Structures are given as structure tokens and as C-alpha cells.
PDB file of C-alpha atoms in Angstrom:
ATOM      1  CA  MET Q   1     -25.845   4.277  24.707  1.00  0.00           C
ATOM      2  CA  PRO Q   2     -26.933   7.793  24.672  1.00  0.00           C
ATOM      3  CA  PRO Q   3     -25.544   9.311  20.927  1.00  0.00           C
ATOM      4  CA  GLU Q   4     -23.027  12.375  23.608  1.00  0.00           C
ATOM      5  CA  GLN Q   5     -21.404   9.092  25.074  1.00  0.00           C
ATOM      6  CA  ARG Q   6     -18.581   7.560  23.195  1.00  0.00           C
ATOM      7  CA  ALA Q   7     -16.920   4.144  23.711  1.00  0.00           C
ATOM      8  CA  ALA Q   8     -13.734   3.527  24.647  1.00  0.00           C
ATOM      9  CA  PRO Q   9     -11.238   3.719  21.464  1.00  0.00           C
ATOM     10  CA  ARG Q  10      -9.554   0.453  21.028  1.00  0.00           C
ATOM     11  CA  THR Q  11      -5.943   0.836  20.172  1.00  0.00           C
ATOM     12  CA  ARG Q  12      -4.281  -2.204  18.486  1.00  0.00           C
ATOM     13  CA  ALA Q  13      -1.009  -2.227  17.339  1.00  0.00           C
ATOM     14  CA  GLY Q  14      -0.671  -2.074  13.719  1.00  0.00           C
ATOM     15  CA  PRO Q  15       0.659  -6.075  13.041  1.00  0.00           C
ATOM     16  CA  SER Q  16      -3.211  -7.273  15.347  1.00  0.00           C
ATOM     17  CA  VAL Q  17      -5.084  -5.599  12.815  1.00  0.00           C
ATOM     18  CA  GLU Q  18      -5.822  -8.840  10.055  1.00  0.00           C
ATOM     19  CA  GLY Q  19      -5.002  -7.843   6.302  1.00  0.00           C
ATOM     20  CA  ALA Q  20      -4.014  -4.298   7.489  1.00  0.00           C
ATOM     21  CA  PRO Q  21      -0.404  -2.416   6.344  1.00  0.00           C
ATOM     22  CA  THR Q  22       1.705  -2.361   9.222  1.00  0.00           C
ATOM     23  CA  GLU Q  23       4.065   0.571   6.564  1.00  0.00           C
ATOM     24  CA  ALA Q  24       6.860   0.820   9.015  1.00  0.00           C
ATOM     25  CA  GLY Q  25       6.274   4.543  10.898  1.00  0.00           C
ATOM     26  CA  THR Q  26       2.696   3.307  11.102  1.00  0.00           C
ATOM     27  CA  GLY Q  27       2.745   3.098  14.482  1.00  0.00           C
ATOM     28  CA  ALA Q  28      -0.043   1.260  16.742  1.00  0.00           C
ATOM     29  CA  VAL Q  29      -3.577   1.665  15.607  1.00  0.00           C
ATOM     30  CA  GLU Q  30      -6.682   3.654  17.271  1.00  0.00           C
ATOM     31  CA  VAL Q  31     -10.372   2.590  16.494  1.00  0.00           C
ATOM     32  CA  ARG Q  32     -12.541   4.663  17.920  1.00  0.00           C
ATOM     33  CA  ARG Q  33     -16.382   4.423  17.817  1.00  0.00           C
ATOM     34  CA  SER Q  34     -19.096   6.767  17.982  1.00  0.00           C
ATOM     35  CA  ALA Q  35     -22.687   6.841  18.580  1.00  0.00           C
ATOM     36  CA  ARG Q  36     -22.981   9.946  16.489  1.00  0.00           C
ATOM     37  CA  ARG Q  37     -21.149   8.450  13.116  1.00  0.00           C
ATOM     38  CA  ARG Q  38     -23.584   6.941  11.071  1.00  0.00           C
ATOM     39  CA  ARG Q  39     -22.204   5.854   8.246  1.00  0.00           C
ATOM     40  CA  THR Q  40     -19.182   7.276   7.262  1.00  0.00           C
ATOM     41  CA  VAL Q  41     -15.721   6.246   8.209  1.00  0.00           C
ATOM     42  CA  SER Q  42     -12.400   8.277   8.366  1.00  0.00           C
ATOM     43  CA  ALA Q  43      -9.245   7.858   9.335  1.00  0.00           C
ATOM     44  CA  TYR Q  44      -5.816  10.686  10.013  1.00  0.00           C
ATOM     45  CA  ARG Q  45      -2.443  10.077  11.543  1.00  0.00           C
ATOM     46  CA  GLU Q  46      -2.139  11.501  14.992  1.00  0.00           C
ATOM     47  CA  GLY Q  47       2.096  11.460  16.066  1.00  0.00           C
ATOM     48  CA  ASP Q  48       3.047   7.548  15.460  1.00  0.00           C
ATOM     49  CA  ARG Q  49      -0.643   6.314  15.580  1.00  0.00           C
ATOM     50  CA  THR Q  50      -3.141   6.203  12.762  1.00  0.00           C
ATOM     51  CA  VAL Q  51      -6.658   6.804  14.354  1.00  0.00           C
ATOM     52  CA  VAL Q  52      -9.836   5.209  12.531  1.00  0.00           C
ATOM     53  CA  LEU Q  53     -13.155   7.354  13.033  1.00  0.00           C
ATOM     54  CA  ILE Q  54     -16.564   4.189  12.914  1.00  0.00           C
ATOM     55  CA  PRO Q  55     -19.809   4.117  13.663  1.00  0.00           C
ATOM     56  CA  ALA Q  56     -20.344   2.558  16.694  1.00  0.00           C
ATOM     57  CA  ARG Q  57     -23.055   0.291  15.210  1.00  0.00           C
ATOM     58  CA  MET Q  58     -20.270  -1.384  13.170  1.00  0.00           C
ATOM     59  CA  SER Q  59     -19.307  -5.605  13.566  1.00  0.00           C
ATOM     60  CA  ASP Q  60     -15.863  -6.094  14.474  1.00  0.00           C
ATOM     61  CA  ALA Q  61     -15.210  -8.157  10.786  1.00  0.00           C
ATOM     62  CA  GLU Q  62     -16.570  -4.580   9.415  1.00  0.00           C
ATOM     63  CA  GLU Q  63     -14.013  -2.402  11.465  1.00  0.00           C
ATOM     64  CA  LYS Q  64     -11.486  -4.719  10.122  1.00  0.00           C
ATOM     65  CA  ARG Q  65     -12.528  -4.527   6.928  1.00  0.00           C
ATOM     66  CA  TRP Q  66     -12.651  -0.697   7.095  1.00  0.00           C
ATOM     67  CA  VAL Q  67      -9.507  -0.295   9.040  1.00  0.00           C
ATOM     68  CA  GLY Q  68      -7.001  -2.021   6.009  1.00  0.00           C
ATOM     69  CA  VAL Q  69      -8.778  -0.065   3.816  1.00  0.00           C
ATOM     70  CA  MET Q  70      -8.326   3.389   5.147  1.00  0.00           C
ATOM     71  CA  LEU Q  71      -4.973   2.441   6.200  1.00  0.00           C
ATOM     72  CA  ASP Q  72      -3.862   2.156   2.275  1.00  0.00           C
ATOM     73  CA  ARG Q  73      -6.061   4.666   0.948  1.00  0.00           C
ATOM     74  CA  LEU Q  74      -3.678   7.026   4.236  1.00  0.00           C
ATOM     75  CA  ALA Q  75      -0.433   5.252   2.518  1.00  0.00           C
ATOM     76  CA  ALA Q  76      -1.580   5.934  -0.828  1.00  0.00           C
ATOM     77  CA  GLN Q  77      -2.089   9.770  -0.454  1.00  0.00           C
ATOM     78  CA  GLU Q  78       1.033   9.853   1.626  1.00  0.00           C
ATOM     79  CA  SER Q  79       2.462   7.941  -1.403  1.00  0.00           C
ATOM     80  CA  LYS Q  80       1.587  10.211  -3.771  1.00  0.00           C
ATOM     81  CA  ARG Q  81       2.405  13.343  -2.126  1.00  0.00           C
ATOM     82  CA  ILE Q  82       6.520  12.476  -1.180  1.00  0.00           C
ATOM     83  CA  LEU Q  83       7.481  10.464  -3.828  1.00  0.00           C
ATOM     84  CA  GLY Q  84       9.215  11.844  -6.630  1.00  0.00           C
ATOM     85  CA  ASP Q  85      12.136  10.675  -8.373  1.00  0.00           C
ATOM     86  CA  ALA Q  86      15.154  11.016  -5.404  1.00  0.00           C
ATOM     87  CA  GLU Q  87      12.856   9.609  -3.170  1.00  0.00           C
ATOM     88  CA  LEU Q  88      12.624   6.580  -5.439  1.00  0.00           C
ATOM     89  CA  ALA Q  89      15.919   6.326  -6.213  1.00  0.00           C
ATOM     90  CA  GLU Q  90      16.447   6.552  -2.815  1.00  0.00           C
ATOM     91  CA  ARG Q  91      13.525   4.114  -1.645  1.00  0.00           C
ATOM     92  CA  ALA Q  92      15.348   0.980  -4.008  1.00  0.00           C
ATOM     93  CA  GLY Q  93      18.269   1.917  -2.148  1.00  0.00           C
ATOM     94  CA  ARG Q  94      17.526   0.852   1.290  1.00  0.00           C
ATOM     95  CA  LEU Q  95      15.335  -1.813  -0.153  1.00  0.00           C
ATOM     96  CA  SER Q  96      17.871  -3.509  -2.543  1.00  0.00           C
ATOM     97  CA  ALA Q  97      19.691  -3.243   1.256  1.00  0.00           C
ATOM     98  CA  GLN Q  98      17.290  -4.798   2.959  1.00  0.00           C
ATOM     99  CA  TYR Q  99      15.765  -7.345   1.002  1.00  0.00           C
ATOM    100  CA  LEU Q 100      19.051  -7.862  -1.762  1.00  0.00           C
ATOM    101  CA  ASP Q 101      21.913  -7.561   0.164  1.00  0.00           C
ATOM    102  CA  GLY Q 102      22.551  -4.327  -1.669  1.00  0.00           C
ATOM    103  CA  ARG Q 103      23.775  -6.400  -4.737  1.00  0.00           C
ATOM    104  CA  ALA Q 104      21.121  -4.429  -7.410  1.00  0.00           C
ATOM    105  CA  ARG Q 105      22.877  -0.723  -7.749  1.00  0.00           C
ATOM    106  CA  PRO Q 106      20.740   1.424 -10.302  1.00  0.00           C
ATOM    107  CA  ALA Q 107      22.299   3.924 -12.423  1.00  0.00           C
ATOM    108  CA  THR Q 108      18.893   5.458 -12.329  1.00  0.00           C
ATOM    109  CA  VAL Q 109      15.241   5.185 -11.048  1.00  0.00           C
ATOM    110  CA  ARG Q 110      11.996   7.221 -12.368  1.00  0.00           C
ATOM    111  CA  TRP Q 111       8.772   7.834 -12.973  1.00  0.00           C
ATOM    112  CA  VAL Q 112       7.203   7.467 -16.701  1.00  0.00           C
ATOM    113  CA  THR Q 113       4.333   8.263 -18.421  1.00  0.00           C
ATOM    114  CA  ASN Q 114       4.839   5.844 -21.418  1.00  0.00           C
ATOM    115  CA  GLN Q 115       3.994   2.492 -19.338  1.00  0.00           C
ATOM    116  CA  ASN Q 116       0.268   1.571 -19.737  1.00  0.00           C
ATOM    117  CA  THR Q 117       0.543  -1.568 -19.624  1.00  0.00           C
ATOM    118  CA  ARG Q 118       3.285  -2.593 -17.193  1.00  0.00           C
ATOM    119  CA  TRP Q 119       4.537  -1.628 -13.840  1.00  0.00           C
ATOM    120  CA  GLY Q 120       7.414  -1.319 -14.263  1.00  0.00           C
ATOM    121  CA  SER Q 121      10.711  -2.299 -16.316  1.00  0.00           C
ATOM    122  CA  CYS Q 122      13.957  -3.099 -16.173  1.00  0.00           C
ATOM    123  CA  THR Q 123      17.160  -2.394 -18.283  1.00  0.00           C
ATOM    124  CA  PRO Q 124      20.210  -4.629 -16.873  1.00  0.00           C
ATOM    125  CA  ALA Q 125      22.699  -3.276 -19.743  1.00  0.00           C
ATOM    126  CA  GLU Q 126      22.234   0.425 -18.056  1.00  0.00           C
ATOM    127  CA  GLY Q 127      21.286  -0.065 -14.533  1.00  0.00           C
ATOM    128  CA  SER Q 128      18.104   1.920 -15.079  1.00  0.00           C
ATOM    129  CA  ILE Q 129      15.038   1.250 -13.984  1.00  0.00           C
ATOM    130  CA  ARG Q 130      11.156   2.685 -14.735  1.00  0.00           C
ATOM    131  CA  LEU Q 131       7.929   2.781 -13.196  1.00  0.00           C
ATOM    132  CA  SER Q 132       4.561   3.329 -14.053  1.00  0.00           C
ATOM    133  CA  HIS Q 133       2.966   6.903 -13.041  1.00  0.00           C
ATOM    134  CA  ARG Q 134      -0.018   4.682 -12.602  1.00  0.00           C
ATOM    135  CA  LEU Q 135       1.129   3.440  -9.548  1.00  0.00           C
ATOM    136  CA  LYS Q 136       1.545   7.170  -8.074  1.00  0.00           C
ATOM    137  CA  GLY Q 137      -1.039   7.109  -5.161  1.00  0.00           C
ATOM    138  CA  MET Q 138      -1.221   3.180  -4.964  1.00  0.00           C
ATOM    139  CA  PRO Q 139      -0.104   2.508  -1.056  1.00  0.00           C
ATOM    140  CA  GLU Q 140       3.807   1.943  -0.404  1.00  0.00           C
ATOM    141  CA  TYR Q 141       3.872  -1.330  -0.139  1.00  0.00           C
ATOM    142  CA  VAL Q 142       2.812  -1.784  -3.622  1.00  0.00           C
ATOM    143  CA  VAL Q 143       5.181   0.724  -5.037  1.00  0.00           C
ATOM    144  CA  ASP Q 144       7.613  -0.920  -2.880  1.00  0.00           C
ATOM    145  CA  TYR Q 145       7.127  -4.292  -4.461  1.00  0.00           C
ATOM    146  CA  VAL Q 146       6.901  -2.990  -7.967  1.00  0.00           C
ATOM    147  CA  LEU Q 147      10.497  -1.497  -7.029  1.00  0.00           C
ATOM    148  CA  LEU Q 148      11.942  -4.693  -5.321  1.00  0.00           C
ATOM    149  CA  HIS Q 149      10.972  -6.656  -8.529  1.00  0.00           C
ATOM    150  CA  GLU Q 150      12.971  -4.407 -11.247  1.00  0.00           C
ATOM    151  CA  LEU Q 151      15.500  -4.222  -8.659  1.00  0.00           C
ATOM    152  CA  ALA Q 152      15.738  -8.483  -8.637  1.00  0.00           C
ATOM    153  CA  HIS Q 153      15.747  -8.429 -12.411  1.00  0.00           C
ATOM    154  CA  LEU Q 154      18.918  -6.014 -12.204  1.00  0.00           C
ATOM    155  CA  LEU Q 155      20.286  -9.547 -11.218  1.00  0.00           C
ATOM    156  CA  VAL Q 156      18.001 -12.192 -12.214  1.00  0.00           C
ATOM    157  CA  PRO Q 157      16.872 -11.245 -16.473  1.00  0.00           C
ATOM    158  CA  GLY Q 158      13.878 -13.589 -16.573  1.00  0.00           C
ATOM    159  CA  HIS Q 159      11.527 -14.668 -14.690  1.00  0.00           C
ATOM    160  CA  GLY Q 160      12.496 -18.317 -13.463  1.00  0.00           C
ATOM    161  CA  PRO Q 161      12.048 -19.653 -10.402  1.00  0.00           C
ATOM    162  CA  ALA Q 162      16.020 -17.855  -9.306  1.00  0.00           C
ATOM    163  CA  PHE Q 163      14.250 -14.597  -9.764  1.00  0.00           C
ATOM    164  CA  TRP Q 164      11.055 -15.206  -7.869  1.00  0.00           C
ATOM    165  CA  ARG Q 165      13.884 -16.906  -4.822  1.00  0.00           C
ATOM    166  CA  LEU Q 166      15.115 -12.941  -4.970  1.00  0.00           C
ATOM    167  CA  LEU Q 167      11.305 -11.664  -3.588  1.00  0.00           C
ATOM    168  CA  GLU Q 168      10.881 -14.713  -1.140  1.00  0.00           C
ATOM    169  CA  ALA Q 169      12.063 -12.065   1.552  1.00  0.00           C
ATOM    170  CA  TYR Q 170      10.081  -9.438   0.743  1.00  0.00           C
ATOM    171  CA  PRO Q 171       7.137 -10.107   3.399  1.00  0.00           C
ATOM    172  CA  ARG Q 172       4.222  -8.662   1.481  1.00  0.00           C
ATOM    173  CA  THR Q 173       4.774  -9.946  -2.127  1.00  0.00           C
ATOM    174  CA  GLU Q 174       1.811 -11.733  -2.271  1.00  0.00           C
ATOM    175  CA  ARG Q 175      -0.743  -8.696  -1.437  1.00  0.00           C
ATOM    176  CA  ALA Q 176       1.042  -6.461  -3.583  1.00  0.00           C
ATOM    177  CA  ARG Q 177       0.506  -8.968  -6.590  1.00  0.00           C
ATOM    178  CA  GLY Q 178      -3.486  -9.489  -5.420  1.00  0.00           C
ATOM    179  CA  TYR Q 179      -3.783  -5.838  -5.611  1.00  0.00           C
ATOM    180  CA  LEU Q 180      -2.010  -5.054  -8.365  1.00  0.00           C
ATOM    181  CA  GLU Q 181      -4.118  -7.819 -10.106  1.00  0.00           C
ATOM    182  CA  GLY Q 182      -7.410  -6.255  -8.673  1.00  0.00           C
ATOM    183  CA  VAL Q 183      -6.478  -3.122 -10.363  1.00  0.00           C
ATOM    184  CA  VAL Q 184      -6.364  -4.763 -13.108  1.00  0.00           C
ATOM    185  CA  ALA Q 185      -9.111  -6.899 -13.944  1.00  0.00           C
ATOM    186  CA  ALA Q 186     -10.737  -3.627 -12.419  1.00  0.00           C
ATOM    187  CA  GLY Q 187      -9.805  -1.518 -14.643  1.00  0.00           C
ATOM    188  CA  ARG Q 188     -11.331  -4.176 -17.481  1.00  0.00           C
ATOM    189  CA  LEU Q 189     -15.311  -4.249 -15.825  1.00  0.00           C
ATOM    190  CA  PRO Q 190     -17.634  -1.797 -17.708  1.00  0.00           C
ATOM    191  CA  HIS Q 191     -18.732  -0.211 -15.023  1.00  0.00           C
ATOM    192  CA  LEU Q 192     -17.808   0.187 -11.310  1.00  0.00           C
ATOM    193  CA  PRO Q 193     -19.783   1.711  -8.853  1.00  0.00           C
ATOM    194  CA  ALA Q 194     -17.985   4.340  -6.652  1.00  0.00           C
ATOM    195  CA  ALA Q 195     -17.100   2.770  -3.215  1.00  0.00           C
ATOM    196  CA  ARG Q 196     -19.144   3.779  -0.177  1.00  0.00           C
ATOM    197  CA  SER Q 197     -17.783   4.871   2.463  1.00  0.00           C
ATOM    198  CA  GLU Q 198     -20.327   6.051   4.443  1.00  0.00           C
TER     199      GLU Q 198
END
């Protein structure tokens, strides 16, 4: 294909891209291949679509992987920009209504900077939930999982079977836990080479 010609863009609904997040409001994912693009991958939101730009020579497997990576990056950027304490409290209310029948009602939900070994904590007697500032910038589904985890502690204090049953309704529990485990593992590496997006 001559460099000035482009392959027709592929438009997919978020759920059909294996492993890619499907955040509410993300809508369809359109992959645009370009012969001019040699190594770089980029993505941006365009209305209710996400456009991912990739080199034309990229394999289908690489495309799937990069779509997932770029959707996670966009979600992380958006999460970092918009979630203050007030938004976090609103999100907690929505998550409680959606997954816990509205039974978990925290008195306070806020970000804290003094939790470097935990992602979140909850004091059921006070109804307070605190999330580590280290979650800022992570994909929304990860923040939602930690928030839902702490909301569940308002109903069940420990980590027994009754607690984990509460989290079964959240469809991204395993993925979020895997993401957080990966962050912890990466933090233990002596040297982590920079990820190449080219």
C-alpha cells in the first residue's frame, strides 16, 4: 500500500476488544491503521468513541494488546483529572447502589497521603473510607474496585466468604486485583525498563 493511502479504520464496540476496558461512556473503539505510522501508538477520545492510531504493519494480536494499553492510559488520565474527594463520595454512592443495594452508606470518603502499604482502609464504626493517593492516575475500574472493597467492609468487617460474596457482582474484580498485584510486583523490581509505545 503506498504511504499516502490508509487502511480503512476498524470500528469495534468496546466489549469486542478482548481484554480492553469498557468503562461507562467509553463507547466504541475505532482502530485506524496508517502506513506512515512506523512505531508509535496513540489514542484520544472523539465524542463517545475512542480512536486508537497504530502502524499498518501491526498484527491483530499486537493491535488487541495496544488497544487495551491505550484504553487503560486514557482512563488513568481521566481518573487523575476528575476525581476529587467530592467525586469520590459520589462514586461511592453509585457503586453502593449498583452493587450493594445501597446498604453501604459511608459518612466520609476521601483521598489520603499516609497509606503507602495499603490501597484503602475503612473504619466501620465511623463510616469512614480512605483511599491511598497512589490510586490516582490508575484506571477507573481499579479505583472502583478498591472503593467497592472498602464499601463492602462497612457491611462485613473481615475478609471471609461473606465479604467476597459481596464483591462477586462487580465484573472487574479479578482484573482490578491483577492490575494492583502487577503494580506491587513492579515496585519490587530493581530496575523496570520504560515501556515503549513506539
